[in-house]
Amino acid sequence: MQERRPQFSSLSGLNIERLYTAEHLKGWAPETDLGAPGEFPYTRGLYPTMYRGRFWTMRQFAGFGSADDTNRRFTYLLQHGQTGLSVAFDMPTLMGLDSDDPRARGEVGYCGVAISSLADMERLFDGIALDQITTSMTINGPAAVLFAMYLAVAERRGIPFAHLGGTLQNDILKEYIAQKEWLFPPEPHIRLIVDVISYCATQVPKWHPISISGYHIREAGSTAVQELAFTLYDGLTYVEAAVKAGLAVDDFAPQLSLFFNVHNDFFEEIAKFRAARRLWAREMRRRYHPNNPQSLLLRCHAQTAGSSLTAQQPMNNVVRTTLQALAAVLGGTQSLHTNSMDETLALPSEEAVKLALRTQQVMAHESEIPDTVDPLGGSYYVEALTNRLEEGARDYFRRLDEMGGMVTAIERGFPQREILDASQRYQREVEKKERIIVGINEYTEPDSSPIPILKIGPNVEQEQIARLSDLRKSRDPFKMAGALEELQEAASCSDNLMPSLIEAVKAKATLGEICAALKEVFGTYREPVVL
Amino acid sequence: MTVATKPIRVLIGKVGLDGHDRGVKLVARALRDAGMEVIYTGLHQTPEQVAATAVQEDVQAVGLSLLSGAHKHLFRRVLELLKDQGAEDIVVFGGGIIPDEDQAELKAVGVKALFTPGTAMSEIVGFVRGLRS
């Protein structure tokens, strides 16, 4: 019988054969390539019991409007059984600008919560026990400043830093590559990241000081192989920088975490998670010889693919998200965000985000999928794909090594161009109907019925501006200026910046003021435009 | 006698703080591949920069991409600035995450067309080409 297509290829363009057999696993040895769960090379999972011990953390990314608006959403999510918090900041905050900056006009509170000061951060976590939940903060350029605010909130409440658990995204390389929200040039940015890593190693031991992220790389249009390669290579770049700064690998590597996208190609995605753990463990062992096995573990968070969702027939997105979430769980993720069906239209409404959370709960409690570890381990197809993904990533590693590392590669526009080309290939495949997207190029409907969406009012911006004006009037200007001067001094030498950042936020310096002071020392970044 | 047609000049850009540039780059490439002269602004442009570049480069159209939710303010501001400079003949269009209700509002103030996720590149190319007539 003739097949549906002349050739089958994965979403990332890997050739897919009709049947996989032992022939495809020649040279593959279960003892060295698979191992047991919780043992090197961790292909089958990081822990011996995986979800039999406990489920993945259900962590929905949330943030919009003012600190009070988002605080209410957090409370709502926790009441409905969410097990960790994840903060989305608005564009001005991501760029290190205060809500009253002229460049922030029209953007305050729109795609995340507006946080300009320690007072905003206190209101964001009002009534939430910081020592009993874990908090993830998606912030990169000004990550250290927001983290200083979080620590200062804990200090005021008398919570020891050692009791704080959570994650700071703090990954600037993927910003240059894909997400494009930066403040400084690569060198000082990486130094700031190493400062946070080093500070957490001694002061905040349960915190993940960085979440090395492939999510945005994938959303920008990369293939699964590129996502895997660039993310892990970014991670190794940070490890190298920390080791060069004098840290011992076992003092910080157990606190590292990663963050992946989980896209439409079900088996390729499962293989990606398995390949990621194996490749990371192998490279960490080969390059840094850690004594603590915890230093080899690739702990990760996953989020379903926002770019796979469609504005047309938005209810279909629930189904897409469910399949993607299933791949993340079969891939062995530690934590998961499921997208809401309305995210191609606006920030998610309460009802939509609840349904997304319920999707995870149904999978966890009703499907019995989590009852055995790595159920697909040993499948000819999944193991062959896992090998292919690891090989594909290693090819990129070699090219990046030859270029002299990731920073040089970024300056030359290499990862940016690879991603753009992949995204254009995909777009062409969709337009030529080589790939079918339900509701887009097949099974279309004239107009789908609208679904209710969340709206952000202009009052958020006005209120933030008023709050900042009050703050600037009420603080001690000499204390504030002194704290900023000390910060600049620390930035000019090699002192760890965290203590002076904490002092600066406590002296009521705003996010924008602190970032402006640092830019005076560090300079700014202009991207090489790749088209 | 035939008159050689000059290619359409179009400015494609990101306005505001939003860094999502996957869509805008695909649009810029598609227009370029269709034979148009594309001026791509790069990221993090202010409305003032966009309007100034549009006038200076003498473009027929300005296409702006926004996925940050700040579309209402930023599109309006660009339209205002173009008008202030006597350049209201420059067509403004755009794309991104823009709810239906906001689309109607923006079209009422002069945004010629808005393309949301899932739009075929050929549709956008066709729209820009149609501006000549």
PDB file of C-alpha atoms in Angstrom, chain A residues 151-372:
ATOM      1  CA  LEU A 151      15.462  38.266  49.658  1.00  0.00           C
ATOM      2  CA  ALA A 152      14.749  41.623  51.298  1.00  0.00           C
ATOM      3  CA  VAL A 153      11.050  40.693  51.636  1.00  0.00           C
ATOM      4  CA  ALA A 154      12.069  37.437  53.337  1.00  0.00           C
ATOM      5  CA  GLU A 155      14.469  39.290  55.631  1.00  0.00           C
ATOM      6  CA  ARG A 156      11.756  41.720  56.732  1.00  0.00           C
ATOM      7  CA  ARG A 157       9.485  38.811  57.555  1.00  0.00           C
ATOM      8  CA  GLY A 158      12.233  37.116  59.536  1.00  0.00           C
ATOM      9  CA  ILE A 159      12.535  34.138  57.174  1.00  0.00           C
ATOM     10  CA  PRO A 160      16.114  32.822  56.969  1.00  0.00           C
ATOM     11  CA  PHE A 161      17.457  32.714  53.398  1.00  0.00           C
ATOM     12  CA  ALA A 162      18.282  29.052  53.919  1.00  0.00           C
ATOM     13  CA  HIS A 163      14.525  28.311  54.054  1.00  0.00           C
ATOM     14  CA  LEU A 164      13.807  29.876  50.661  1.00  0.00           C
ATOM     15  CA  GLY A 165      13.249  27.607  47.697  1.00  0.00           C
ATOM     16  CA  GLY A 166      12.721  28.641  44.116  1.00  0.00           C
ATOM     17  CA  THR A 167      14.273  29.505  40.800  1.00  0.00           C
ATOM     18  CA  LEU A 168      15.599  32.625  39.157  1.00  0.00           C
ATOM     19  CA  GLN A 169      15.684  32.367  35.368  1.00  0.00           C
ATOM     20  CA  ASN A 170      18.794  34.573  35.145  1.00  0.00           C
ATOM     21  CA  ASP A 171      19.898  33.221  31.730  1.00  0.00           C
ATOM     22  CA  ILE A 172      21.185  36.031  29.541  1.00  0.00           C
ATOM     23  CA  LEU A 173      22.663  33.960  26.702  1.00  0.00           C
ATOM     24  CA  LYS A 174      19.247  32.825  25.532  1.00  0.00           C
ATOM     25  CA  GLU A 175      18.130  36.452  25.712  1.00  0.00           C
ATOM     26  CA  TYR A 176      20.781  37.416  23.165  1.00  0.00           C
ATOM     27  CA  ILE A 177      19.837  34.356  21.124  1.00  0.00           C
ATOM     28  CA  ALA A 178      16.062  34.419  21.264  1.00  0.00           C
ATOM     29  CA  GLN A 179      14.047  36.334  23.832  1.00  0.00           C
ATOM     30  CA  LYS A 180      15.855  39.649  23.319  1.00  0.00           C
ATOM     31  CA  GLU A 181      15.441  41.351  26.679  1.00  0.00           C
ATOM     32  CA  TRP A 182      18.909  42.429  27.844  1.00  0.00           C
ATOM     33  CA  LEU A 183      20.562  45.271  29.733  1.00  0.00           C
ATOM     34  CA  PHE A 184      24.351  44.956  29.509  1.00  0.00           C
ATOM     35  CA  PRO A 185      27.001  43.448  27.217  1.00  0.00           C
ATOM     36  CA  PRO A 186      27.722  39.710  27.637  1.00  0.00           C
ATOM     37  CA  GLU A 187      30.802  39.940  29.867  1.00  0.00           C
ATOM     38  CA  PRO A 188      29.330  41.945  32.785  1.00  0.00           C
ATOM     39  CA  HIS A 189      26.029  40.095  32.413  1.00  0.00           C
ATOM     40  CA  ILE A 190      27.759  36.752  32.856  1.00  0.00           C
ATOM     41  CA  ARG A 191      29.731  38.115  35.803  1.00  0.00           C
ATOM     42  CA  LEU A 192      26.432  39.186  37.432  1.00  0.00           C
ATOM     43  CA  ILE A 193      25.037  35.698  36.877  1.00  0.00           C
ATOM     44  CA  VAL A 194      28.120  34.114  38.441  1.00  0.00           C
ATOM     45  CA  ASP A 195      27.703  36.488  41.410  1.00  0.00           C
ATOM     46  CA  VAL A 196      24.166  35.181  41.936  1.00  0.00           C
ATOM     47  CA  ILE A 197      25.326  31.561  41.574  1.00  0.00           C
ATOM     48  CA  SER A 198      28.132  32.117  44.049  1.00  0.00           C
ATOM     49  CA  TYR A 199      25.902  33.974  46.528  1.00  0.00           C
ATOM     50  CA  CYS A 200      23.272  31.217  46.451  1.00  0.00           C
ATOM     51  CA  ALA A 201      25.914  28.525  46.964  1.00  0.00           C
ATOM     52  CA  THR A 202      26.642  29.886  50.431  1.00  0.00           C
ATOM     53  CA  GLN A 203      23.585  31.946  51.427  1.00  0.00           C
ATOM     54  CA  VAL A 204      20.494  30.489  49.711  1.00  0.00           C
ATOM     55  CA  PRO A 205      21.312  26.794  49.323  1.00  0.00           C
ATOM     56  CA  LYS A 206      17.812  25.626  48.332  1.00  0.00           C
ATOM     57  CA  TRP A 207      17.551  28.169  45.523  1.00  0.00           C
ATOM     58  CA  HIS A 208      18.196  27.522  41.832  1.00  0.00           C
ATOM     59  CA  PRO A 209      20.192  30.625  40.885  1.00  0.00           C
ATOM     60  CA  ILE A 210      19.694  30.041  37.168  1.00  0.00           C
ATOM     61  CA  SER A 211      17.279  28.256  34.893  1.00  0.00           C
ATOM     62  CA  ILE A 212      19.138  27.641  31.660  1.00  0.00           C
ATOM     63  CA  SER A 213      16.381  27.985  29.146  1.00  0.00           C
ATOM     64  CA  GLY A 214      15.584  26.422  25.826  1.00  0.00           C
ATOM     65  CA  TYR A 215      11.945  27.438  25.942  1.00  0.00           C
ATOM     66  CA  HIS A 216      12.438  30.791  24.248  1.00  0.00           C
ATOM     67  CA  ILE A 217      14.910  29.390  21.737  1.00  0.00           C
ATOM     68  CA  ARG A 218      12.239  26.937  20.612  1.00  0.00           C
ATOM     69  CA  GLU A 219       9.494  29.538  20.596  1.00  0.00           C
ATOM     70  CA  ALA A 220      11.708  31.678  18.364  1.00  0.00           C
ATOM     71  CA  GLY A 221      11.465  28.879  15.820  1.00  0.00           C
ATOM     72  CA  SER A 222      14.338  26.491  16.509  1.00  0.00           C
ATOM     73  CA  THR A 223      14.210  22.752  16.000  1.00  0.00           C
ATOM     74  CA  ALA A 224      14.291  20.344  18.947  1.00  0.00           C
ATOM     75  CA  VAL A 225      17.947  19.595  18.174  1.00  0.00           C
ATOM     76  CA  GLN A 226      18.851  23.291  18.192  1.00  0.00           C
ATOM     77  CA  GLU A 227      16.935  23.839  21.414  1.00  0.00           C
ATOM     78  CA  LEU A 228      18.809  20.989  23.048  1.00  0.00           C
ATOM     79  CA  ALA A 229      22.197  22.016  21.672  1.00  0.00           C
ATOM     80  CA  PHE A 230      22.091  25.753  22.350  1.00  0.00           C
ATOM     81  CA  THR A 231      20.571  25.363  25.808  1.00  0.00           C
ATOM     82  CA  LEU A 232      23.055  22.817  27.055  1.00  0.00           C
ATOM     83  CA  TYR A 233      25.938  24.703  25.503  1.00  0.00           C
ATOM     84  CA  ASP A 234      24.727  27.888  27.256  1.00  0.00           C
ATOM     85  CA  GLY A 235      24.659  25.891  30.483  1.00  0.00           C
ATOM     86  CA  LEU A 236      28.212  24.683  30.034  1.00  0.00           C
ATOM     87  CA  THR A 237      29.248  28.287  29.312  1.00  0.00           C
ATOM     88  CA  TYR A 238      27.916  29.371  32.719  1.00  0.00           C
ATOM     89  CA  VAL A 239      29.580  26.434  34.464  1.00  0.00           C
ATOM     90  CA  GLU A 240      32.867  27.360  32.824  1.00  0.00           C
ATOM     91  CA  ALA A 241      32.480  31.012  33.885  1.00  0.00           C
ATOM     92  CA  ALA A 242      31.749  29.994  37.480  1.00  0.00           C
ATOM     93  CA  VAL A 243      34.704  27.621  37.612  1.00  0.00           C
ATOM     94  CA  LYS A 244      36.956  30.322  36.134  1.00  0.00           C
ATOM     95  CA  ALA A 245      35.721  32.699  38.846  1.00  0.00           C
ATOM     96  CA  GLY A 246      37.106  30.250  41.395  1.00  0.00           C
ATOM     97  CA  LEU A 247      34.035  28.225  42.410  1.00  0.00           C
ATOM     98  CA  ALA A 248      34.342  24.485  42.881  1.00  0.00           C
ATOM     99  CA  VAL A 249      31.914  22.656  40.599  1.00  0.00           C
ATOM    100  CA  ASP A 250      30.366  20.669  43.447  1.00  0.00           C
ATOM    101  CA  ASP A 251      29.647  23.874  45.353  1.00  0.00           C
ATOM    102  CA  PHE A 252      27.176  25.169  42.776  1.00  0.00           C
ATOM    103  CA  ALA A 253      26.316  22.587  40.091  1.00  0.00           C
ATOM    104  CA  PRO A 254      23.724  20.785  42.275  1.00  0.00           C
ATOM    105  CA  GLN A 255      21.721  24.037  42.305  1.00  0.00           C
ATOM    106  CA  LEU A 256      21.570  24.485  38.520  1.00  0.00           C
ATOM    107  CA  SER A 257      18.292  23.921  36.704  1.00  0.00           C
ATOM    108  CA  LEU A 258      17.107  23.908  33.111  1.00  0.00           C
ATOM    109  CA  PHE A 259      13.904  24.788  31.309  1.00  0.00           C
ATOM    110  CA  PHE A 260      12.612  23.221  28.106  1.00  0.00           C
ATOM    111  CA  ASN A 261       9.798  23.700  25.682  1.00  0.00           C
ATOM    112  CA  VAL A 262       7.538  20.756  24.961  1.00  0.00           C
ATOM    113  CA  HIS A 263       6.218  20.924  21.428  1.00  0.00           C
ATOM    114  CA  ASN A 264       3.921  19.004  19.103  1.00  0.00           C
ATOM    115  CA  ASP A 265       6.105  16.127  17.943  1.00  0.00           C
ATOM    116  CA  PHE A 266       5.272  13.710  20.734  1.00  0.00           C
ATOM    117  CA  PHE A 267       8.103  11.155  20.546  1.00  0.00           C
ATOM    118  CA  GLU A 268      10.753  13.642  19.500  1.00  0.00           C
ATOM    119  CA  GLU A 269       9.963  15.687  22.597  1.00  0.00           C
ATOM    120  CA  ILE A 270      10.140  12.685  24.910  1.00  0.00           C
ATOM    121  CA  ALA A 271      13.489  11.788  23.366  1.00  0.00           C
ATOM    122  CA  LYS A 272      14.689  15.365  23.821  1.00  0.00           C
ATOM    123  CA  PHE A 273      14.251  15.226  27.612  1.00  0.00           C
ATOM    124  CA  ARG A 274      15.980  11.860  27.808  1.00  0.00           C
ATOM    125  CA  ALA A 275      18.857  12.986  25.564  1.00  0.00           C
ATOM    126  CA  ALA A 276      19.216  16.210  27.552  1.00  0.00           C
ATOM    127  CA  ARG A 277      19.774  14.370  30.845  1.00  0.00           C
ATOM    128  CA  ARG A 278      22.265  11.980  29.302  1.00  0.00           C
ATOM    129  CA  LEU A 279      24.230  14.587  27.378  1.00  0.00           C
ATOM    130  CA  TRP A 280      24.409  16.938  30.372  1.00  0.00           C
ATOM    131  CA  ALA A 281      25.595  14.201  32.736  1.00  0.00           C
ATOM    132  CA  ARG A 282      28.211  13.020  30.265  1.00  0.00           C
ATOM    133  CA  GLU A 283      29.537  16.483  29.488  1.00  0.00           C
ATOM    134  CA  MET A 284      29.605  17.587  33.134  1.00  0.00           C
ATOM    135  CA  ARG A 285      31.518  14.452  34.071  1.00  0.00           C
ATOM    136  CA  ARG A 286      33.929  14.687  31.144  1.00  0.00           C
ATOM    137  CA  ARG A 287      34.679  18.391  31.535  1.00  0.00           C
ATOM    138  CA  TYR A 288      34.552  18.997  35.300  1.00  0.00           C
ATOM    139  CA  HIS A 289      34.935  15.608  37.046  1.00  0.00           C
ATOM    140  CA  PRO A 290      32.594  16.397  39.943  1.00  0.00           C
ATOM    141  CA  ASN A 291      32.695  14.206  43.044  1.00  0.00           C
ATOM    142  CA  ASN A 292      29.085  14.810  43.976  1.00  0.00           C
ATOM    143  CA  PRO A 293      26.690  12.932  41.658  1.00  0.00           C
ATOM    144  CA  GLN A 294      24.158  15.749  42.249  1.00  0.00           C
ATOM    145  CA  SER A 295      26.401  17.899  40.044  1.00  0.00           C
ATOM    146  CA  LEU A 296      25.540  15.672  37.065  1.00  0.00           C
ATOM    147  CA  LEU A 297      21.777  15.996  37.286  1.00  0.00           C
ATOM    148  CA  LEU A 298      19.796  17.965  34.749  1.00  0.00           C
ATOM    149  CA  ARG A 299      16.778  19.105  36.752  1.00  0.00           C
ATOM    150  CA  CYS A 300      14.213  20.737  34.564  1.00  0.00           C
ATOM    151  CA  HIS A 301      10.995  22.594  34.231  1.00  0.00           C
ATOM    152  CA  ALA A 302       8.927  22.261  31.061  1.00  0.00           C
ATOM    153  CA  GLN A 303       6.295  24.427  29.453  1.00  0.00           C
ATOM    154  CA  THR A 304       3.991  23.479  26.632  1.00  0.00           C
ATOM    155  CA  ALA A 305       4.626  25.326  23.372  1.00  0.00           C
ATOM    156  CA  GLY A 306       2.925  28.705  23.194  1.00  0.00           C
ATOM    157  CA  SER A 307       3.789  29.049  19.527  1.00  0.00           C
ATOM    158  CA  SER A 308       1.907  25.850  18.708  1.00  0.00           C
ATOM    159  CA  LEU A 309      -1.373  27.382  19.812  1.00  0.00           C
ATOM    160  CA  THR A 310      -3.775  28.980  17.381  1.00  0.00           C
ATOM    161  CA  ALA A 311      -6.059  31.972  17.673  1.00  0.00           C
ATOM    162  CA  GLN A 312      -8.464  30.143  15.364  1.00  0.00           C
ATOM    163  CA  GLN A 313     -10.730  27.611  17.123  1.00  0.00           C
ATOM    164  CA  PRO A 314      -8.975  28.247  20.436  1.00  0.00           C
ATOM    165  CA  MET A 315     -10.611  25.301  22.212  1.00  0.00           C
ATOM    166  CA  ASN A 316      -8.385  23.023  20.114  1.00  0.00           C
ATOM    167  CA  ASN A 317      -5.480  24.377  22.129  1.00  0.00           C
ATOM    168  CA  VAL A 318      -6.615  22.366  25.141  1.00  0.00           C
ATOM    169  CA  VAL A 319      -6.000  19.181  23.171  1.00  0.00           C
ATOM    170  CA  ARG A 320      -2.609  20.336  21.894  1.00  0.00           C
ATOM    171  CA  THR A 321      -1.544  21.262  25.392  1.00  0.00           C
ATOM    172  CA  THR A 322      -2.675  17.925  26.791  1.00  0.00           C
ATOM    173  CA  LEU A 323      -0.560  15.976  24.302  1.00  0.00           C
ATOM    174  CA  GLN A 324       2.458  18.188  24.952  1.00  0.00           C
ATOM    175  CA  ALA A 325       2.048  17.842  28.709  1.00  0.00           C
ATOM    176  CA  LEU A 326       1.926  14.085  28.322  1.00  0.00           C
ATOM    177  CA  ALA A 327       5.231  14.168  26.421  1.00  0.00           C
ATOM    178  CA  ALA A 328       6.840  16.218  29.207  1.00  0.00           C
ATOM    179  CA  VAL A 329       5.706  13.691  31.808  1.00  0.00           C
ATOM    180  CA  LEU A 330       6.854  10.724  29.745  1.00  0.00           C
ATOM    181  CA  GLY A 331      10.115  12.624  29.289  1.00  0.00           C
ATOM    182  CA  GLY A 332      10.508  12.853  33.069  1.00  0.00           C
ATOM    183  CA  THR A 333      10.252  16.563  33.822  1.00  0.00           C
ATOM    184  CA  GLN A 334      10.475  17.816  37.424  1.00  0.00           C
ATOM    185  CA  SER A 335       8.012  20.650  36.956  1.00  0.00           C
ATOM    186  CA  LEU A 336       5.428  21.664  34.356  1.00  0.00           C
ATOM    187  CA  HIS A 337       3.441  24.634  33.112  1.00  0.00           C
ATOM    188  CA  THR A 338       0.515  23.929  30.821  1.00  0.00           C
ATOM    189  CA  ASN A 339      -0.560  26.814  28.594  1.00  0.00           C
ATOM    190  CA  SER A 340      -4.079  28.132  28.636  1.00  0.00           C
ATOM    191  CA  MET A 341      -6.201  27.918  25.507  1.00  0.00           C
ATOM    192  CA  ASP A 342      -6.599  31.695  25.210  1.00  0.00           C
ATOM    193  CA  GLU A 343      -2.911  32.655  25.174  1.00  0.00           C
ATOM    194  CA  THR A 344      -2.801  33.550  21.488  1.00  0.00           C
ATOM    195  CA  LEU A 345      -5.414  36.180  22.248  1.00  0.00           C
ATOM    196  CA  ALA A 346      -4.359  37.669  25.562  1.00  0.00           C
ATOM    197  CA  LEU A 347      -3.077  36.739  29.007  1.00  0.00           C
ATOM    198  CA  PRO A 348      -5.064  33.803  30.350  1.00  0.00           C
ATOM    199  CA  SER A 349      -8.377  34.278  32.068  1.00  0.00           C
ATOM    200  CA  GLU A 350      -9.011  32.595  35.431  1.00  0.00           C
ATOM    201  CA  GLU A 351     -11.218  29.931  33.867  1.00  0.00           C
ATOM    202  CA  ALA A 352      -8.700  29.125  31.139  1.00  0.00           C
ATOM    203  CA  VAL A 353      -5.764  28.844  33.527  1.00  0.00           C
ATOM    204  CA  LYS A 354      -7.803  26.602  35.826  1.00  0.00           C
ATOM    205  CA  LEU A 355      -8.560  24.258  32.946  1.00  0.00           C
ATOM    206  CA  ALA A 356      -4.843  24.155  32.100  1.00  0.00           C
ATOM    207  CA  LEU A 357      -4.010  23.227  35.687  1.00  0.00           C
ATOM    208  CA  ARG A 358      -6.806  20.640  35.764  1.00  0.00           C
ATOM    209  CA  THR A 359      -5.246  19.053  32.666  1.00  0.00           C
ATOM    210  CA  GLN A 360      -2.166  18.232  34.726  1.00  0.00           C
ATOM    211  CA  GLN A 361      -4.213  17.047  37.675  1.00  0.00           C
ATOM    212  CA  VAL A 362      -6.254  14.677  35.508  1.00  0.00           C
ATOM    213  CA  MET A 363      -3.079  13.250  34.034  1.00  0.00           C
ATOM    214  CA  ALA A 364      -1.465  12.851  37.447  1.00  0.00           C
ATOM    215  CA  HIS A 365      -4.405  11.320  39.272  1.00  0.00           C
ATOM    216  CA  GLU A 366      -6.567   9.562  36.690  1.00  0.00           C
ATOM    217  CA  SER A 367      -4.384   8.177  33.906  1.00  0.00           C
ATOM    218  CA  GLU A 368      -2.000   6.045  36.021  1.00  0.00           C
ATOM    219  CA  ILE A 369       0.744   7.148  33.620  1.00  0.00           C
ATOM    220  CA  PRO A 370       3.001   8.293  36.471  1.00  0.00           C
ATOM    221  CA  ASP A 371       2.931   4.906  38.198  1.00  0.00           C
ATOM    222  CA  THR A 372       5.996   3.458  36.540  1.00  0.00           C
TER     223      THR A 372
END
